[in-house]
Each structure stands twice: as structure tokens, then as C-alpha cells.
Amino acid sequence: FCNRHGVTLHAARFLFDGLRLRAEQTPEDLKMEDGDVVDVSVEQMGGGGHPGLATYRPLSEVRPYRPSKPKIKRLKTYSGATVGKPVRFKDVIAETQTHPFPKKFVEAQECFPGFTKKAVCKNRRCKESKLQFVIINRGFGVFSLHDELSDELACPGCGEDAEVANIGFNCCKFKYKGKLADNNTFETPFTTIGDEYHEPSEGNDDAEYKFLKIFVERA
């Protein structure tokens, strides 16, 4: 701003809501919103005034602050499981995450009790895909990871193809039983989940499974 208007930085005064801004303050610190305006004044010494007194001449208004839209990071997806061969998926026995899951979603994101699959719609024009994922409800029973990754999925919002990004659980109890590619077997105890959404953490490293069974029962 100062370069554009030929003003030295120490002579310019930037005001927001009547308060002078400090150099280290950011729009986030000031809780600015789209359309907010910063006022700018320039300190100008009066020719006939008292030495040392300054008057302020409004110069211009800076361009309204418009926060940039955050880039949506597309979720990693998994597909193409082949029976008899190890399948790569998230490490389900590593760190997990549980968080509140809003019930009042669009139809494609309503989460029902039991086992669910978080999927990404391949249709970039799909309204639901802009929310990063859609929920495909699977209910209760015994599920095979190979089968769940091999199934052809349709986005509940637009009907186009979708790919699995993660699995999750809501209002149920579940456990895993499987064998890793190195032939180590494992079986976890049942974990009970209330009215919230539980899933393997997105930051987990992948693991390779010769098979993985997912047991899901009513809590």
C-alpha cells in the first residue's frame, strides 16, 4: 500500500474498528470477516500549526480482506482387492480417532448405527463430493475387508462410482480378527462406541492383510 501511494511506512496509520493496527497483527487475530475494511490515514505535519502536532488526512481505503478458500485435501482411497493376495489398508490396530458426528447431514452423509464405509465420489461435480466424503452404511454382522474393498460402490448422492477411503463405526461394538502379510495373526477385544463416529486415524501408516474380519454387533 505504502509503495503504491508513495507514503513512508512510519507515516501511515492503519485502523480497524477505530483501533490502530500493530505490524504483527494478522486478520485472524482481529477476527476479520469477508468484506471488512481497514481505514488508512497519513500523518501530515501542519505547516502553520504547533511544532510536533500532526493532523491526519484520510488517504484511501485498502482493498477489503477476503480470506482465501482453503484447499481441500483429497482423501486417500483404496480399491482393487484380489482374493488370495494381501490387501493394503490403514493399520486398524494403531491409533484411532473418535469425534462427534452430526446427524443432520444431507442424505448422502447420514450415518446409521453399525459399520460404515467412508467413500470418495469420483464425480467431481457431485455436490456431496465437495464435503470430501460420503457415508455408506453397512449395518451389523461379520465383514471381510477384501470384500468391502472389492465391492463396486455407488455414491448415495449422485449414483456415480465411489472409492473407499476409510471404515468407521457408530453406536455399536466391534472387533478385528486378521492375519498380516508377515503371517502374524491378531484379534482385538470388542470396543464399544456410543453416539459418535470412530475410525482408524487418517495419519496411520498402511498395513498389509492376508485377511481381516470385522465383527460388528449392537451395543
PDB file of C-alpha atoms in Angstrom:
ATOM      1  CA  PHE A   1       0.000   0.000   0.000  1.00  0.00           C
ATOM      2  CA  CYS A   2       2.731   2.465   1.008  1.00  0.00           C
ATOM      3  CA  ASN A   3       4.787   1.740  -2.120  1.00  0.00           C
ATOM      4  CA  ARG A   4       1.748   2.174  -4.343  1.00  0.00           C
ATOM      5  CA  HIS A   5       0.853   5.560  -2.841  1.00  0.00           C
ATOM      6  CA  GLY A   6       4.376   6.869  -2.253  1.00  0.00           C
ATOM      7  CA  VAL A   7       3.959   7.003   1.521  1.00  0.00           C
ATOM      8  CA  THR A   8       6.574   6.032   4.087  1.00  0.00           C
ATOM      9  CA  LEU A   9       5.553   3.225   6.402  1.00  0.00           C
ATOM     10  CA  HIS A  10       6.016   5.224   9.618  1.00  0.00           C
ATOM     11  CA  ALA A  11       3.677   7.939   8.279  1.00  0.00           C
ATOM     12  CA  ALA A  12       0.778   5.587   7.561  1.00  0.00           C
ATOM     13  CA  ARG A  13      -1.792   4.667  10.199  1.00  0.00           C
ATOM     14  CA  PHE A  14      -3.966   1.587   9.676  1.00  0.00           C
ATOM     15  CA  LEU A  15      -7.200   1.459  11.674  1.00  0.00           C
ATOM     16  CA  PHE A  16      -9.760  -1.311  12.092  1.00  0.00           C
ATOM     17  CA  ASP A  17     -12.942  -0.661  14.082  1.00  0.00           C
ATOM     18  CA  GLY A  18     -11.340   2.566  15.290  1.00  0.00           C
ATOM     19  CA  LEU A  19      -8.257   0.875  16.720  1.00  0.00           C
ATOM     20  CA  ARG A  20      -4.750   1.291  15.344  1.00  0.00           C
ATOM     21  CA  LEU A  21      -3.273  -1.910  13.990  1.00  0.00           C
ATOM     22  CA  ARG A  22       0.120  -3.224  15.021  1.00  0.00           C
ATOM     23  CA  ALA A  23       2.531  -4.660  12.492  1.00  0.00           C
ATOM     24  CA  GLU A  24       2.458  -8.154  13.991  1.00  0.00           C
ATOM     25  CA  GLN A  25      -1.353  -8.490  13.971  1.00  0.00           C
ATOM     26  CA  THR A  26      -2.980 -10.771  11.402  1.00  0.00           C
ATOM     27  CA  PRO A  27      -6.549 -10.847  10.029  1.00  0.00           C
ATOM     28  CA  GLU A  28      -7.136 -13.967  12.122  1.00  0.00           C
ATOM     29  CA  ASP A  29      -6.034 -12.125  15.296  1.00  0.00           C
ATOM     30  CA  LEU A  30      -8.559  -9.389  14.547  1.00  0.00           C
ATOM     31  CA  LYS A  31     -11.311 -11.879  13.634  1.00  0.00           C
ATOM     32  CA  MET A  32     -11.844 -10.162  10.295  1.00  0.00           C
ATOM     33  CA  GLU A  33     -14.578 -11.390   8.014  1.00  0.00           C
ATOM     34  CA  ASP A  34     -15.142 -11.187   4.295  1.00  0.00           C
ATOM     35  CA  GLY A  35     -15.976  -7.575   3.361  1.00  0.00           C
ATOM     36  CA  ASP A  36     -14.318  -5.917   6.369  1.00  0.00           C
ATOM     37  CA  VAL A  37     -12.438  -2.686   5.564  1.00  0.00           C
ATOM     38  CA  VAL A  38      -9.211  -1.298   7.015  1.00  0.00           C
ATOM     39  CA  ASP A  39      -9.055   2.521   7.177  1.00  0.00           C
ATOM     40  CA  VAL A  40      -5.785   4.218   6.289  1.00  0.00           C
ATOM     41  CA  SER A  41      -4.660   7.702   7.292  1.00  0.00           C
ATOM     42  CA  VAL A  42      -1.383   9.506   6.629  1.00  0.00           C
ATOM     43  CA  GLU A  43       0.346  11.601   9.218  1.00  0.00           C
ATOM     44  CA  GLN A  44       0.990  15.072   7.784  1.00  0.00           C
ATOM     45  CA  MET A  45       2.769  17.837   9.669  1.00  0.00           C
ATOM     46  CA  GLY A  46       0.740  21.061   9.637  1.00  0.00           C
ATOM     47  CA  GLY A  47       2.626  24.000   8.081  1.00  0.00           C
ATOM     48  CA  GLY A  48       1.394  26.697  10.446  1.00  0.00           C
ATOM     49  CA  GLY A  49       0.482  24.522  13.345  1.00  0.00           C
ATOM     50  CA  HIS A  50       2.270  23.935  16.577  1.00  0.00           C
ATOM     51  CA  PRO A  51       5.600  22.146  16.062  1.00  0.00           C
ATOM     52  CA  GLY A  52       5.237  18.470  16.721  1.00  0.00           C
ATOM     53  CA  LEU A  53       1.471  18.356  16.281  1.00  0.00           C
ATOM     54  CA  ALA A  54       0.183  16.191  13.494  1.00  0.00           C
ATOM     55  CA  THR A  55      -3.003  16.187  11.507  1.00  0.00           C
ATOM     56  CA  TYR A  56      -4.364  13.115   9.756  1.00  0.00           C
ATOM     57  CA  ARG A  57      -5.507  13.208   6.175  1.00  0.00           C
ATOM     58  CA  PRO A  58      -7.672  10.268   5.049  1.00  0.00           C
ATOM     59  CA  LEU A  59      -5.918   8.840   2.038  1.00  0.00           C
ATOM     60  CA  SER A  60      -7.780   5.780   0.867  1.00  0.00           C
ATOM     61  CA  GLU A  61      -9.346   2.515   1.855  1.00  0.00           C
ATOM     62  CA  VAL A  62      -7.390  -0.645   1.357  1.00  0.00           C
ATOM     63  CA  ARG A  63      -8.894  -3.491  -0.574  1.00  0.00           C
ATOM     64  CA  PRO A  64     -11.372  -5.460   1.629  1.00  0.00           C
ATOM     65  CA  TYR A  65      -9.856  -8.514   3.278  1.00  0.00           C
ATOM     66  CA  ARG A  66     -11.039 -11.630   1.516  1.00  0.00           C
ATOM     67  CA  PRO A  67      -9.830 -14.827   3.159  1.00  0.00           C
ATOM     68  CA  SER A  68      -8.596 -17.387   0.699  1.00  0.00           C
ATOM     69  CA  LYS A  69     -10.623 -20.566   0.439  1.00  0.00           C
ATOM     70  CA  PRO A  70      -8.761 -23.494   1.994  1.00  0.00           C
ATOM     71  CA  LYS A  71      -7.692 -26.179  -0.438  1.00  0.00           C
ATOM     72  CA  ILE A  72      -9.471 -29.455   0.202  1.00  0.00           C
ATOM     73  CA  LYS A  73      -7.030 -32.305   0.512  1.00  0.00           C
ATOM     74  CA  ARG A  74      -8.500 -35.300  -1.248  1.00  0.00           C
ATOM     75  CA  LEU A  75      -8.632 -38.382   0.932  1.00  0.00           C
ATOM     76  CA  LYS A  76      -6.516 -41.402   0.065  1.00  0.00           C
ATOM     77  CA  THR A  77      -8.672 -44.214  -1.284  1.00  0.00           C
ATOM     78  CA  TYR A  78      -8.325 -47.994  -1.525  1.00  0.00           C
ATOM     79  CA  SER A  79      -9.662 -50.382  -4.128  1.00  0.00           C
ATOM     80  CA  GLY A  80      -8.788 -53.404  -6.256  1.00  0.00           C
ATOM     81  CA  ALA A  81      -8.561 -56.081  -3.551  1.00  0.00           C
ATOM     82  CA  THR A  82      -7.832 -59.513  -5.015  1.00  0.00           C
ATOM     83  CA  VAL A  83      -8.860 -62.697  -3.232  1.00  0.00           C
ATOM     84  CA  GLY A  84      -5.819 -64.721  -2.173  1.00  0.00           C
ATOM     85  CA  LYS A  85      -3.459 -61.739  -2.226  1.00  0.00           C
ATOM     86  CA  PRO A  86      -2.624 -59.352   0.636  1.00  0.00           C
ATOM     87  CA  VAL A  87      -4.573 -56.131   0.612  1.00  0.00           C
ATOM     88  CA  ARG A  88      -3.157 -52.776   1.705  1.00  0.00           C
ATOM     89  CA  PHE A  89      -5.260 -50.671   4.062  1.00  0.00           C
ATOM     90  CA  LYS A  90      -4.944 -48.479   7.138  1.00  0.00           C
ATOM     91  CA  ASP A  91      -3.385 -50.006  10.241  1.00  0.00           C
ATOM     92  CA  VAL A  92      -6.595 -50.721  12.159  1.00  0.00           C
ATOM     93  CA  ILE A  93      -4.850 -51.675  15.418  1.00  0.00           C
ATOM     94  CA  ALA A  94      -2.795 -48.474  15.580  1.00  0.00           C
ATOM     95  CA  GLU A  95      -4.059 -45.080  16.727  1.00  0.00           C
ATOM     96  CA  THR A  96      -7.766 -44.391  16.239  1.00  0.00           C
ATOM     97  CA  GLN A  97      -9.872 -41.261  16.413  1.00  0.00           C
ATOM     98  CA  THR A  98     -13.350 -40.661  17.757  1.00  0.00           C
ATOM     99  CA  HIS A  99     -15.302 -37.464  17.180  1.00  0.00           C
ATOM    100  CA  PRO A 100     -18.882 -36.213  17.283  1.00  0.00           C
ATOM    101  CA  PHE A 101     -20.729 -36.999  14.093  1.00  0.00           C
ATOM    102  CA  PRO A 102     -23.561 -34.597  13.173  1.00  0.00           C
ATOM    103  CA  LYS A 103     -26.826 -36.362  12.408  1.00  0.00           C
ATOM    104  CA  LYS A 104     -28.416 -33.609  10.341  1.00  0.00           C
ATOM    105  CA  PHE A 105     -26.440 -34.194   7.129  1.00  0.00           C
ATOM    106  CA  VAL A 106     -27.536 -34.351   3.543  1.00  0.00           C
ATOM    107  CA  GLU A 107     -28.919 -37.778   2.678  1.00  0.00           C
ATOM    108  CA  ALA A 108     -25.536 -38.963   1.395  1.00  0.00           C
ATOM    109  CA  GLN A 109     -23.936 -38.331   4.775  1.00  0.00           C
ATOM    110  CA  GLU A 110     -26.480 -39.710   7.222  1.00  0.00           C
ATOM    111  CA  CYS A 111     -24.675 -42.143   9.486  1.00  0.00           C
ATOM    112  CA  PHE A 112     -26.668 -45.057  10.884  1.00  0.00           C
ATOM    113  CA  PRO A 113     -25.655 -47.413  13.725  1.00  0.00           C
ATOM    114  CA  GLY A 114     -23.163 -50.142  12.926  1.00  0.00           C
ATOM    115  CA  PHE A 115     -20.362 -50.500  10.394  1.00  0.00           C
ATOM    116  CA  THR A 116     -19.893 -47.777   7.773  1.00  0.00           C
ATOM    117  CA  LYS A 117     -17.588 -47.033   4.900  1.00  0.00           C
ATOM    118  CA  LYS A 118     -16.275 -43.535   4.263  1.00  0.00           C
ATOM    119  CA  ALA A 119     -16.087 -43.134   0.492  1.00  0.00           C
ATOM    120  CA  VAL A 120     -14.987 -40.503  -2.007  1.00  0.00           C
ATOM    121  CA  CYS A 121     -17.170 -39.863  -5.029  1.00  0.00           C
ATOM    122  CA  LYS A 122     -15.294 -39.886  -8.355  1.00  0.00           C
ATOM    123  CA  ASN A 123     -17.728 -37.383  -9.830  1.00  0.00           C
ATOM    124  CA  ARG A 124     -16.078 -34.003  -9.284  1.00  0.00           C
ATOM    125  CA  ARG A 125     -19.410 -32.260  -9.946  1.00  0.00           C
ATOM    126  CA  CYS A 126     -21.183 -34.183  -7.223  1.00  0.00           C
ATOM    127  CA  LYS A 127     -22.359 -31.793  -4.515  1.00  0.00           C
ATOM    128  CA  GLU A 128     -21.656 -34.339  -1.801  1.00  0.00           C
ATOM    129  CA  SER A 129     -18.082 -34.947  -3.015  1.00  0.00           C
ATOM    130  CA  LYS A 130     -17.184 -31.349  -2.108  1.00  0.00           C
ATOM    131  CA  LEU A 131     -17.696 -32.372   1.512  1.00  0.00           C
ATOM    132  CA  GLN A 132     -14.683 -34.687   0.978  1.00  0.00           C
ATOM    133  CA  PHE A 133     -16.584 -37.899   1.595  1.00  0.00           C
ATOM    134  CA  VAL A 134     -19.909 -39.663   1.742  1.00  0.00           C
ATOM    135  CA  ILE A 135     -21.049 -42.333   4.193  1.00  0.00           C
ATOM    136  CA  ILE A 136     -22.173 -45.778   3.013  1.00  0.00           C
ATOM    137  CA  ASN A 137     -23.937 -47.662   5.797  1.00  0.00           C
ATOM    138  CA  ARG A 138     -23.339 -51.409   6.155  1.00  0.00           C
ATOM    139  CA  GLY A 139     -25.063 -52.220   9.452  1.00  0.00           C
ATOM    140  CA  PHE A 140     -24.251 -55.221  11.667  1.00  0.00           C
ATOM    141  CA  GLY A 141     -22.643 -58.593  11.013  1.00  0.00           C
ATOM    142  CA  VAL A 142     -19.265 -60.026  10.029  1.00  0.00           C
ATOM    143  CA  PHE A 143     -17.496 -58.210   7.208  1.00  0.00           C
ATOM    144  CA  SER A 144     -14.414 -59.062   5.151  1.00  0.00           C
ATOM    145  CA  LEU A 145     -12.045 -56.225   4.276  1.00  0.00           C
ATOM    146  CA  HIS A 146     -11.261 -57.874   0.925  1.00  0.00           C
ATOM    147  CA  ASP A 147     -14.962 -57.964   0.049  1.00  0.00           C
ATOM    148  CA  GLU A 148     -15.591 -54.402   1.213  1.00  0.00           C
ATOM    149  CA  LEU A 149     -12.775 -53.073  -0.969  1.00  0.00           C
ATOM    150  CA  SER A 150     -13.784 -55.219  -3.952  1.00  0.00           C
ATOM    151  CA  ASP A 151     -17.442 -54.190  -3.955  1.00  0.00           C
ATOM    152  CA  GLU A 152     -18.496 -51.671  -6.579  1.00  0.00           C
ATOM    153  CA  LEU A 153     -19.703 -48.611  -4.677  1.00  0.00           C
ATOM    154  CA  ALA A 154     -22.202 -46.011  -5.817  1.00  0.00           C
ATOM    155  CA  CYS A 155     -22.275 -42.538  -4.294  1.00  0.00           C
ATOM    156  CA  PRO A 156     -25.560 -42.130  -2.364  1.00  0.00           C
ATOM    157  CA  GLY A 157     -25.759 -38.572  -3.661  1.00  0.00           C
ATOM    158  CA  CYS A 158     -25.331 -38.883  -7.431  1.00  0.00           C
ATOM    159  CA  GLY A 159     -25.083 -42.614  -8.128  1.00  0.00           C
ATOM    160  CA  GLU A 160     -21.626 -42.401  -9.725  1.00  0.00           C
ATOM    161  CA  ASP A 161     -18.695 -44.632  -8.741  1.00  0.00           C
ATOM    162  CA  ALA A 162     -17.062 -44.101  -5.348  1.00  0.00           C
ATOM    163  CA  GLU A 163     -13.921 -45.472  -3.679  1.00  0.00           C
ATOM    164  CA  VAL A 164     -13.352 -46.448  -0.043  1.00  0.00           C
ATOM    165  CA  ALA A 165     -11.230 -44.009   1.980  1.00  0.00           C
ATOM    166  CA  ASN A 166     -11.762 -45.445   5.472  1.00  0.00           C
ATOM    167  CA  ILE A 167     -14.089 -47.522   7.620  1.00  0.00           C
ATOM    168  CA  GLY A 168     -15.981 -46.377  10.692  1.00  0.00           C
ATOM    169  CA  PHE A 169     -18.383 -47.308  13.445  1.00  0.00           C
ATOM    170  CA  ASN A 170     -21.335 -45.656  15.162  1.00  0.00           C
ATOM    171  CA  CYS A 171     -23.493 -46.799  18.110  1.00  0.00           C
ATOM    172  CA  CYS A 172     -22.167 -50.365  18.185  1.00  0.00           C
ATOM    173  CA  LYS A 173     -19.399 -52.628  19.428  1.00  0.00           C
ATOM    174  CA  PHE A 174     -16.784 -54.097  17.120  1.00  0.00           C
ATOM    175  CA  LYS A 175     -13.574 -56.093  16.961  1.00  0.00           C
ATOM    176  CA  TYR A 176     -11.000 -57.130  14.365  1.00  0.00           C
ATOM    177  CA  LYS A 177      -9.548 -60.552  13.618  1.00  0.00           C
ATOM    178  CA  GLY A 178      -6.930 -60.936  10.938  1.00  0.00           C
ATOM    179  CA  LYS A 179      -3.576 -62.012   9.602  1.00  0.00           C
ATOM    180  CA  LEU A 180      -0.878 -59.662   8.366  1.00  0.00           C
ATOM    181  CA  ALA A 181       1.268 -60.229   5.299  1.00  0.00           C
ATOM    182  CA  ASP A 182       4.105 -61.409   7.560  1.00  0.00           C
ATOM    183  CA  ASN A 183       1.761 -64.187   8.837  1.00  0.00           C
ATOM    184  CA  ASN A 184       1.325 -62.622  12.295  1.00  0.00           C
ATOM    185  CA  THR A 185      -2.255 -63.066  13.458  1.00  0.00           C
ATOM    186  CA  PHE A 186      -4.168 -60.763  15.781  1.00  0.00           C
ATOM    187  CA  GLU A 187      -7.572 -60.397  17.406  1.00  0.00           C
ATOM    188  CA  THR A 188      -8.685 -57.301  19.266  1.00  0.00           C
ATOM    189  CA  PRO A 189     -11.215 -57.175  22.119  1.00  0.00           C
ATOM    190  CA  PHE A 190     -14.610 -55.625  21.454  1.00  0.00           C
ATOM    191  CA  THR A 191     -14.677 -51.825  21.525  1.00  0.00           C
ATOM    192  CA  THR A 192     -17.985 -50.098  22.312  1.00  0.00           C
ATOM    193  CA  ILE A 193     -18.814 -46.847  20.518  1.00  0.00           C
ATOM    194  CA  GLY A 194     -21.665 -44.566  21.550  1.00  0.00           C
ATOM    195  CA  ASP A 195     -23.418 -41.852  19.568  1.00  0.00           C
ATOM    196  CA  GLU A 196     -20.238 -40.691  17.845  1.00  0.00           C
ATOM    197  CA  TYR A 197     -18.073 -41.641  14.892  1.00  0.00           C
ATOM    198  CA  HIS A 198     -14.998 -43.848  15.329  1.00  0.00           C
ATOM    199  CA  GLU A 199     -12.422 -44.685  12.672  1.00  0.00           C
ATOM    200  CA  PRO A 200      -8.743 -45.578  12.168  1.00  0.00           C
ATOM    201  CA  SER A 201      -6.732 -42.353  12.185  1.00  0.00           C
ATOM    202  CA  GLU A 202      -6.160 -40.798   8.782  1.00  0.00           C
ATOM    203  CA  GLY A 203      -2.471 -40.342   9.594  1.00  0.00           C
ATOM    204  CA  ASN A 204      -1.807 -44.043  10.211  1.00  0.00           C
ATOM    205  CA  ASP A 205       0.657 -45.886   8.015  1.00  0.00           C
ATOM    206  CA  ASP A 206      -0.842 -48.612   5.861  1.00  0.00           C
ATOM    207  CA  ALA A 207      -0.587 -52.302   6.708  1.00  0.00           C
ATOM    208  CA  GLU A 208      -0.925 -55.395   4.518  1.00  0.00           C
ATOM    209  CA  TYR A 209      -3.501 -58.032   5.438  1.00  0.00           C
ATOM    210  CA  LYS A 210      -3.858 -61.577   4.172  1.00  0.00           C
ATOM    211  CA  PHE A 211      -7.321 -61.355   5.653  1.00  0.00           C
ATOM    212  CA  LEU A 212      -9.216 -59.064   8.016  1.00  0.00           C
ATOM    213  CA  LYS A 213     -12.618 -59.838   9.502  1.00  0.00           C
ATOM    214  CA  ILE A 214     -14.655 -57.091  11.131  1.00  0.00           C
ATOM    215  CA  PHE A 215     -17.232 -58.212  13.709  1.00  0.00           C
ATOM    216  CA  VAL A 216     -19.927 -55.624  14.424  1.00  0.00           C
ATOM    217  CA  GLU A 217     -22.695 -56.097  16.992  1.00  0.00           C
ATOM    218  CA  ARG A 218     -25.315 -53.929  18.628  1.00  0.00           C
ATOM    219  CA  ALA A 219     -24.017 -52.212  21.737  1.00  0.00           C
TER     220      ALA A 219
END
